[in-house]
């Protein structure tokens, strides 16, 4: 089976070759036949209903580009009437009574929601192994070598890579779109903080979380982001900027583009093979007229420590609402109120979530606030200032998305800190709120995909997609099908 | 009056939660109307569904700034919301959105009148925050019921310096604050409905000692009467402990108005660590100068300025001016009447503080609920000014008005209370009295001034109260000189 | 960064999480490892640096004061663990 892009599906629909219902049923069938555990729930009636509505709208002359195209939704987004778990036991029985703005925006443009994809619990993880609903397999692995799909948007990455959905939504707090995209050979974009509304997206770390598309191509990412982004009055951190067509400059020339390579991203800890793949990828840009410059992000080594204070601190507070009172899981037996809270949370949160809640509570506690939280927020400014300086010299920053390709399932789950190191290159963009993405960069000798990481200045998603698209015009890494993608029938 | 051993000095600071008069909640579009069915005014944001976010209400910011300007406080043009983290079932998010390091209103002050004259009480800060819901402890099979209608109601917490030295001063401050927030229309001041709530920090120290004693916090004392009694009890309790050689435990105590005692709130004993940090969902609020100017323009004349103007413009005494500017309704009522009656301002003031307030108090009515309309009250004072009524007959008309027997002129007509100002008619009665009271007439002629009162009284009696007493007095003196 | 068991218990209590006595030392060492990672921050002199709490130093947008929410109690309480008579029920709260 070969990859089908959103652009191709849109053309089929536009030319009347297939209906939305046909396409949607095709993907629902693949999901049913799959064994990747990429989805936590699939609401077939909802998906087919939306597809029927889309077909009716098309018959009435609605010409929206993605009208009738099915997409998988990360199970972090509330969709009214559907189970929304965030990968946690505490929300296993939660049927959302409202719909997230991002999903609503997509639905308003006729995008069909196929189902809810698996994820690390509350988006805390880099391997999808912290999900209450089980781990997810990376279609680039095999029966003998089970590979993680990355996380936290591991279900979304696996679903798209395994051809169970033509595209998916993800969220990225420290790399949760880009790292799984790199592990699964996808294009994953984390837009500027505030581009996509956070309303209805279950919060992990509020000042870092951002939704974005996970697709095969940059062109698809632009199309999907067009339907997701937009100002939302319900989110005080939503950017009030005019709507933008992220596809507008996909084909612009890269002649004279200044690419900055931060020396800090190519130092210790980077796999040699990865380094050479990235080097080769960067050369492609040179042949398109780009200029390579070495830049420096001198405080980038502080990104990981500050992130592991800021994100858990915000999470510890964000997750206090899960108390068994108004929705979600409540312990069966308890002696009193405090016992009810404690048993509910102890029984229904997984270990990684508990660890981060505790780290966060500690970092904010009396006597430690200045040394941890306040210091981390100061370092965050230094890291952000580094980018401002670097972008004085270049138009885009490039490097590897991850230090190494997808690792084997179970190989790091016992060691949280080694797991955290996965996000060492992706976290700085979250701290600074900058747009960043990962695109397929090539394969290791053992056949594993790798990601080229792109960071552009604030609000320059269109530029980043242009750079990504031009690369994909001269390479075909992104169109390679994973060995363990779903087999059979035509897409 | 409450007294305590003067070797001890009392130190009181107050934290007052005022509910701001907005239509919707501070961070959501739910109504804040009082008395709705439980949880019918609790939106997705208010019940903290996963994924919801707060959006700040502009009007709440405006009202907070209005308060800050009214107390001459520093306004923090950049102010920050913070999360106060703790678990409680009436707190749906597990944290309260409040302000910690950078509150909207900084240092200001309020002047109060005490027995020793004017005293300035410092106001440390006033910050915006959301109210919690309500726990209902009626028995639901041994469980507590949670109503989140109140959760997210906008509050301005006004924190004073520990500047008060007696419960009486604390009450004077509270009354002043209560009057001010209603004056500037940021809070309805309704204490029964919890719109104006007070916590008091109370400590005592040996007179002359600079260091503050250990304080206790008295929670939720929601009437002026209870505030004073609760503090009195607490001061005595603390002094008793200290005099017995004991020490005060820093704790939260609840006042029981039935038993007239304070007791420790055991559930609050667990050491709290609120883990405040800036709310990542709410970027800092930045207020422009133009916004402050706009709010300033909506400020009414403040009580102190009004008091001074009442003295200079209407020639009122300090006492009268104070009484009439104690709250905005009274001041507005006075000005309305003064503008529409021919009576002198002093007469208006006397009739308000006398008959009107006495009757309102007796019937436990607010000025706005008075059975006598402003126009009828003004007309009544007109009839005194044009000498149709004497002071005594005017009181009769007032009583009839109070009982809703009709309008001023109808009542005067129906009761035949029109004062006699016709010289001939009065002279006839005066002559009658001089003839009938020869003994008193002689006493007056012998120099007993006081008897003139008796004689005027006789004239009034014979005219059935209708003679103008001043004319009768003058005529008697002329005839007997 | 060394933590003692009591600190671990205190943090857990603040977070309303219970740690099984047999897992205290394991949790403690996991937390210590994270704190060790975080300890790299200590060495940096940040005197005079303003903490950055929001990307781009965004400022707040305020909303007009209007009632926009309708009653959705039945819908919301349909997913509540325990609700009766319009109230959420919890174990007795003692003040």
PDB file of C-alpha atoms in Angstrom, chain A residues 46-237:
ATOM      1  CA  UNK A  46     -19.951  10.064  14.344  1.00  0.00           C
ATOM      2  CA  UNK A  47     -17.328   9.765  11.582  1.00  0.00           C
ATOM      3  CA  UNK A  48     -19.752   8.434   8.988  1.00  0.00           C
ATOM      4  CA  UNK A  49     -22.355  11.023   9.974  1.00  0.00           C
ATOM      5  CA  UNK A  50     -19.801  13.781   9.435  1.00  0.00           C
ATOM      6  CA  UNK A  51     -18.747  12.246   6.141  1.00  0.00           C
ATOM      7  CA  UNK A  52     -22.352  12.123   4.940  1.00  0.00           C
ATOM      8  CA  UNK A  53     -22.826  15.737   5.938  1.00  0.00           C
ATOM      9  CA  UNK A  54     -19.657  16.654   4.061  1.00  0.00           C
ATOM     10  CA  UNK A  55     -20.828  14.877   0.915  1.00  0.00           C
ATOM     11  CA  UNK A  56     -24.134  16.726   1.152  1.00  0.00           C
ATOM     12  CA  UNK A  57     -22.330  20.029   1.552  1.00  0.00           C
ATOM     13  CA  UNK A  58     -20.116  19.313  -1.432  1.00  0.00           C
ATOM     14  CA  UNK A  59     -23.256  18.589  -3.479  1.00  0.00           C
ATOM     15  CA  UNK A  60     -24.472  22.024  -2.370  1.00  0.00           C
ATOM     16  CA  UNK A  61     -21.367  23.708  -3.691  1.00  0.00           C
ATOM     17  CA  UNK A  62     -19.185  23.912  -0.563  1.00  0.00           C
ATOM     18  CA  UNK A  63     -15.620  23.945  -1.870  1.00  0.00           C
ATOM     19  CA  UNK A  64     -13.534  23.890   1.261  1.00  0.00           C
ATOM     20  CA  UNK A  65     -10.241  22.129   0.520  1.00  0.00           C
ATOM     21  CA  UNK A  66     -10.448  19.526   3.279  1.00  0.00           C
ATOM     22  CA  UNK A  67     -14.235  19.126   3.191  1.00  0.00           C
ATOM     23  CA  UNK A  68     -14.986  15.454   3.826  1.00  0.00           C
ATOM     24  CA  UNK A  69     -11.434  14.375   4.578  1.00  0.00           C
ATOM     25  CA  UNK A  70     -11.073  12.137   7.637  1.00  0.00           C
ATOM     26  CA  UNK A  71      -8.385  12.904  10.185  1.00  0.00           C
ATOM     27  CA  UNK A  72      -7.426  11.227  13.471  1.00  0.00           C
ATOM     28  CA  UNK A  73      -7.623  13.350  16.624  1.00  0.00           C
ATOM     29  CA  UNK A  74      -5.250  13.029  19.537  1.00  0.00           C
ATOM     30  CA  UNK A  75      -7.282  11.956  22.565  1.00  0.00           C
ATOM     31  CA  UNK A  76      -6.304  15.165  24.344  1.00  0.00           C
ATOM     32  CA  UNK A  77      -8.997  17.135  22.498  1.00  0.00           C
ATOM     33  CA  UNK A  78     -12.521  17.209  23.904  1.00  0.00           C
ATOM     34  CA  UNK A  79     -15.122  16.280  21.312  1.00  0.00           C
ATOM     35  CA  UNK A  80     -18.685  16.547  22.528  1.00  0.00           C
ATOM     36  CA  UNK A  81     -20.320  13.190  23.067  1.00  0.00           C
ATOM     37  CA  UNK A  82     -17.111  11.177  22.689  1.00  0.00           C
ATOM     38  CA  UNK A  83     -14.887   9.474  25.203  1.00  0.00           C
ATOM     39  CA  UNK A  84     -11.934  11.800  25.880  1.00  0.00           C
ATOM     40  CA  UNK A  85      -9.318  10.158  28.079  1.00  0.00           C
ATOM     41  CA  UNK A  86      -6.013  11.969  27.658  1.00  0.00           C
ATOM     42  CA  UNK A  87      -4.507   8.490  27.963  1.00  0.00           C
ATOM     43  CA  UNK A  88      -5.470   8.285  31.621  1.00  0.00           C
ATOM     44  CA  UNK A  89      -7.540   5.965  33.755  1.00  0.00           C
ATOM     45  CA  UNK A  90      -8.851   9.032  35.574  1.00  0.00           C
ATOM     46  CA  UNK A  91     -10.760  10.038  32.404  1.00  0.00           C
ATOM     47  CA  UNK A  92     -11.543   6.542  31.157  1.00  0.00           C
ATOM     48  CA  UNK A  93     -15.264   7.110  31.648  1.00  0.00           C
ATOM     49  CA  UNK A  94     -15.254  10.787  30.633  1.00  0.00           C
ATOM     50  CA  UNK A  95     -17.621  11.666  27.798  1.00  0.00           C
ATOM     51  CA  UNK A  96     -16.774  15.250  26.892  1.00  0.00           C
ATOM     52  CA  UNK A  97     -19.765  17.585  27.096  1.00  0.00           C
ATOM     53  CA  UNK A  98     -18.188  20.132  24.749  1.00  0.00           C
ATOM     54  CA  UNK A  99     -15.844  20.384  21.780  1.00  0.00           C
ATOM     55  CA  UNK A 100     -12.347  21.863  21.663  1.00  0.00           C
ATOM     56  CA  UNK A 101     -11.968  24.968  19.489  1.00  0.00           C
ATOM     57  CA  UNK A 102      -9.326  23.339  17.262  1.00  0.00           C
ATOM     58  CA  UNK A 103     -11.650  20.407  16.526  1.00  0.00           C
ATOM     59  CA  UNK A 104     -14.602  22.756  16.094  1.00  0.00           C
ATOM     60  CA  UNK A 105     -12.598  24.808  13.583  1.00  0.00           C
ATOM     61  CA  UNK A 106     -11.819  21.623  11.651  1.00  0.00           C
ATOM     62  CA  UNK A 107     -15.429  20.421  11.776  1.00  0.00           C
ATOM     63  CA  UNK A 108     -16.650  23.829  10.637  1.00  0.00           C
ATOM     64  CA  UNK A 109     -14.524  23.338   7.517  1.00  0.00           C
ATOM     65  CA  UNK A 110     -15.920  19.867   6.975  1.00  0.00           C
ATOM     66  CA  UNK A 111     -13.027  17.779   8.312  1.00  0.00           C
ATOM     67  CA  UNK A 112     -14.207  14.372   9.559  1.00  0.00           C
ATOM     68  CA  UNK A 113     -12.944  13.047  12.916  1.00  0.00           C
ATOM     69  CA  UNK A 114     -12.045   9.366  12.533  1.00  0.00           C
ATOM     70  CA  UNK A 115     -11.319   8.595  16.149  1.00  0.00           C
ATOM     71  CA  UNK A 116      -9.186   9.437  19.145  1.00  0.00           C
ATOM     72  CA  UNK A 117      -5.536   8.433  19.076  1.00  0.00           C
ATOM     73  CA  UNK A 118      -3.488   6.915  21.840  1.00  0.00           C
ATOM     74  CA  UNK A 119      -1.034   9.081  23.752  1.00  0.00           C
ATOM     75  CA  UNK A 120       1.187   9.194  26.788  1.00  0.00           C
ATOM     76  CA  UNK A 121      -0.904   9.853  29.869  1.00  0.00           C
ATOM     77  CA  UNK A 122      -1.638  13.585  30.018  1.00  0.00           C
ATOM     78  CA  UNK A 123       0.959  13.983  27.250  1.00  0.00           C
ATOM     79  CA  UNK A 124       3.753  13.157  29.687  1.00  0.00           C
ATOM     80  CA  UNK A 125       6.140  10.882  27.896  1.00  0.00           C
ATOM     81  CA  UNK A 126       8.290  10.373  24.829  1.00  0.00           C
ATOM     82  CA  UNK A 127       7.411   6.777  23.962  1.00  0.00           C
ATOM     83  CA  UNK A 128       3.651   6.415  24.397  1.00  0.00           C
ATOM     84  CA  UNK A 129       4.440   3.866  27.092  1.00  0.00           C
ATOM     85  CA  UNK A 130       2.769   5.818  29.899  1.00  0.00           C
ATOM     86  CA  UNK A 131      -0.703   5.457  28.350  1.00  0.00           C
ATOM     87  CA  UNK A 132      -3.289   3.708  30.497  1.00  0.00           C
ATOM     88  CA  UNK A 133      -4.535   2.180  27.250  1.00  0.00           C
ATOM     89  CA  UNK A 134      -1.337   0.374  26.440  1.00  0.00           C
ATOM     90  CA  UNK A 135       1.713   1.058  24.347  1.00  0.00           C
ATOM     91  CA  UNK A 136       1.570   1.797  20.625  1.00  0.00           C
ATOM     92  CA  UNK A 137       3.705   0.171  17.977  1.00  0.00           C
ATOM     93  CA  UNK A 138       5.822   2.094  15.534  1.00  0.00           C
ATOM     94  CA  UNK A 139       5.130   0.787  11.993  1.00  0.00           C
ATOM     95  CA  UNK A 140       8.858   1.165  11.260  1.00  0.00           C
ATOM     96  CA  UNK A 141       9.598  -1.555  13.776  1.00  0.00           C
ATOM     97  CA  UNK A 142       8.970  -5.265  13.394  1.00  0.00           C
ATOM     98  CA  UNK A 143       7.669  -8.209  15.352  1.00  0.00           C
ATOM     99  CA  UNK A 144      11.215  -8.981  16.482  1.00  0.00           C
ATOM    100  CA  UNK A 145      12.245  -5.378  17.180  1.00  0.00           C
ATOM    101  CA  UNK A 146       9.331  -3.543  18.707  1.00  0.00           C
ATOM    102  CA  UNK A 147       9.995   0.186  18.446  1.00  0.00           C
ATOM    103  CA  UNK A 148       8.243   2.981  20.269  1.00  0.00           C
ATOM    104  CA  UNK A 149       6.449   5.513  18.056  1.00  0.00           C
ATOM    105  CA  UNK A 150       7.666   8.358  20.261  1.00  0.00           C
ATOM    106  CA  UNK A 151       5.386  10.483  22.359  1.00  0.00           C
ATOM    107  CA  UNK A 152       3.335  11.911  23.562  1.00  0.00           C
ATOM    108  CA  UNK A 153       1.466  12.025  20.219  1.00  0.00           C
ATOM    109  CA  UNK A 154       2.525   8.422  19.578  1.00  0.00           C
ATOM    110  CA  UNK A 155      -0.919   7.200  18.556  1.00  0.00           C
ATOM    111  CA  UNK A 156      -1.291   9.975  16.006  1.00  0.00           C
ATOM    112  CA  UNK A 157       2.171   9.293  14.576  1.00  0.00           C
ATOM    113  CA  UNK A 158       1.582   5.554  14.411  1.00  0.00           C
ATOM    114  CA  UNK A 159      -1.857   6.016  12.843  1.00  0.00           C
ATOM    115  CA  UNK A 160      -0.592   8.238  10.014  1.00  0.00           C
ATOM    116  CA  UNK A 161       2.562   6.228   9.481  1.00  0.00           C
ATOM    117  CA  UNK A 162       0.609   2.965   9.432  1.00  0.00           C
ATOM    118  CA  UNK A 163      -1.806   4.531   6.909  1.00  0.00           C
ATOM    119  CA  UNK A 164      -4.761   4.265   9.297  1.00  0.00           C
ATOM    120  CA  UNK A 165      -5.457   7.951   8.789  1.00  0.00           C
ATOM    121  CA  UNK A 166      -4.163  10.334   6.145  1.00  0.00           C
ATOM    122  CA  UNK A 167      -3.266  12.883   8.829  1.00  0.00           C
ATOM    123  CA  UNK A 168      -3.702  13.512  12.526  1.00  0.00           C
ATOM    124  CA  UNK A 169      -3.645  16.244  15.118  1.00  0.00           C
ATOM    125  CA  UNK A 170      -1.036  16.273  17.823  1.00  0.00           C
ATOM    126  CA  UNK A 171       0.054  18.512  20.657  1.00  0.00           C
ATOM    127  CA  UNK A 172       3.552  19.530  21.553  1.00  0.00           C
ATOM    128  CA  UNK A 173       4.684  20.689  24.986  1.00  0.00           C
ATOM    129  CA  UNK A 174       8.351  19.703  24.762  1.00  0.00           C
ATOM    130  CA  UNK A 175       8.501  17.860  21.455  1.00  0.00           C
ATOM    131  CA  UNK A 176       5.376  15.681  21.486  1.00  0.00           C
ATOM    132  CA  UNK A 177       4.554  16.352  17.819  1.00  0.00           C
ATOM    133  CA  UNK A 178       8.090  16.568  16.436  1.00  0.00           C
ATOM    134  CA  UNK A 179       9.731  13.621  18.186  1.00  0.00           C
ATOM    135  CA  UNK A 180       7.065  11.051  17.175  1.00  0.00           C
ATOM    136  CA  UNK A 181       7.022  12.588  13.679  1.00  0.00           C
ATOM    137  CA  UNK A 182      10.774  11.979  13.493  1.00  0.00           C
ATOM    138  CA  UNK A 183      10.406   8.419  14.837  1.00  0.00           C
ATOM    139  CA  UNK A 184       7.625   7.597  12.362  1.00  0.00           C
ATOM    140  CA  UNK A 185       8.881   9.438   9.258  1.00  0.00           C
ATOM    141  CA  UNK A 186       6.251  12.163   9.278  1.00  0.00           C
ATOM    142  CA  UNK A 187       6.006  15.906   8.898  1.00  0.00           C
ATOM    143  CA  UNK A 188       5.001  17.388  12.250  1.00  0.00           C
ATOM    144  CA  UNK A 189       4.548  21.073  12.940  1.00  0.00           C
ATOM    145  CA  UNK A 190       4.369  22.825  16.286  1.00  0.00           C
ATOM    146  CA  UNK A 191       3.092  26.326  15.441  1.00  0.00           C
ATOM    147  CA  UNK A 192       3.926  29.491  17.369  1.00  0.00           C
ATOM    148  CA  UNK A 193       2.468  29.429  20.869  1.00  0.00           C
ATOM    149  CA  UNK A 194      -1.036  30.871  20.596  1.00  0.00           C
ATOM    150  CA  UNK A 195      -1.691  30.006  16.920  1.00  0.00           C
ATOM    151  CA  UNK A 196      -4.031  27.138  17.774  1.00  0.00           C
ATOM    152  CA  UNK A 197      -6.499  27.661  20.596  1.00  0.00           C
ATOM    153  CA  UNK A 198      -5.885  25.640  23.723  1.00  0.00           C
ATOM    154  CA  UNK A 199      -9.581  25.728  24.651  1.00  0.00           C
ATOM    155  CA  UNK A 200     -10.774  22.164  24.978  1.00  0.00           C
ATOM    156  CA  UNK A 201      -7.279  20.710  24.711  1.00  0.00           C
ATOM    157  CA  UNK A 202      -6.592  19.109  28.075  1.00  0.00           C
ATOM    158  CA  UNK A 203      -3.772  21.094  29.647  1.00  0.00           C
ATOM    159  CA  UNK A 204      -0.388  19.625  30.507  1.00  0.00           C
ATOM    160  CA  UNK A 205       1.829  22.740  30.793  1.00  0.00           C
ATOM    161  CA  UNK A 206      -0.251  25.743  29.817  1.00  0.00           C
ATOM    162  CA  UNK A 207       2.561  28.095  28.834  1.00  0.00           C
ATOM    163  CA  UNK A 208       4.118  25.479  26.526  1.00  0.00           C
ATOM    164  CA  UNK A 209       1.264  23.403  25.055  1.00  0.00           C
ATOM    165  CA  UNK A 210       0.473  23.928  21.411  1.00  0.00           C
ATOM    166  CA  UNK A 211      -1.538  21.883  18.911  1.00  0.00           C
ATOM    167  CA  UNK A 212      -0.370  21.141  15.387  1.00  0.00           C
ATOM    168  CA  UNK A 213      -0.694  18.870  12.372  1.00  0.00           C
ATOM    169  CA  UNK A 214       1.034  15.508  11.760  1.00  0.00           C
ATOM    170  CA  UNK A 215       1.040  14.580   8.099  1.00  0.00           C
ATOM    171  CA  UNK A 216       3.090  12.911   5.389  1.00  0.00           C
ATOM    172  CA  UNK A 217       3.975  16.112   3.579  1.00  0.00           C
ATOM    173  CA  UNK A 218       4.588  19.773   4.314  1.00  0.00           C
ATOM    174  CA  UNK A 219       1.874  20.626   1.818  1.00  0.00           C
ATOM    175  CA  UNK A 220      -0.597  18.551   3.872  1.00  0.00           C
ATOM    176  CA  UNK A 221       0.623  20.115   7.093  1.00  0.00           C
ATOM    177  CA  UNK A 222      -0.134  23.561   5.662  1.00  0.00           C
ATOM    178  CA  UNK A 223      -3.626  22.456   4.581  1.00  0.00           C
ATOM    179  CA  UNK A 224      -4.424  20.936   7.947  1.00  0.00           C
ATOM    180  CA  UNK A 225      -2.981  23.843   9.915  1.00  0.00           C
ATOM    181  CA  UNK A 226      -5.205  26.158   7.859  1.00  0.00           C
ATOM    182  CA  UNK A 227      -8.224  24.377   9.338  1.00  0.00           C
ATOM    183  CA  UNK A 228      -6.881  24.216  12.924  1.00  0.00           C
ATOM    184  CA  UNK A 229      -5.448  27.657  13.608  1.00  0.00           C
ATOM    185  CA  UNK A 230      -7.225  30.916  14.342  1.00  0.00           C
ATOM    186  CA  UNK A 231      -7.927  33.423  17.052  1.00  0.00           C
ATOM    187  CA  UNK A 232     -10.177  32.202  19.872  1.00  0.00           C
ATOM    188  CA  UNK A 233     -11.689  34.605  22.391  1.00  0.00           C
ATOM    189  CA  UNK A 234     -12.061  31.686  24.843  1.00  0.00           C
ATOM    190  CA  UNK A 235      -8.276  31.373  25.216  1.00  0.00           C
ATOM    191  CA  UNK A 236      -6.539  34.378  26.804  1.00  0.00           C
ATOM    192  CA  UNK A 237      -3.262  33.265  25.253  1.00  0.00           C
TER     193      UNK A 237
END
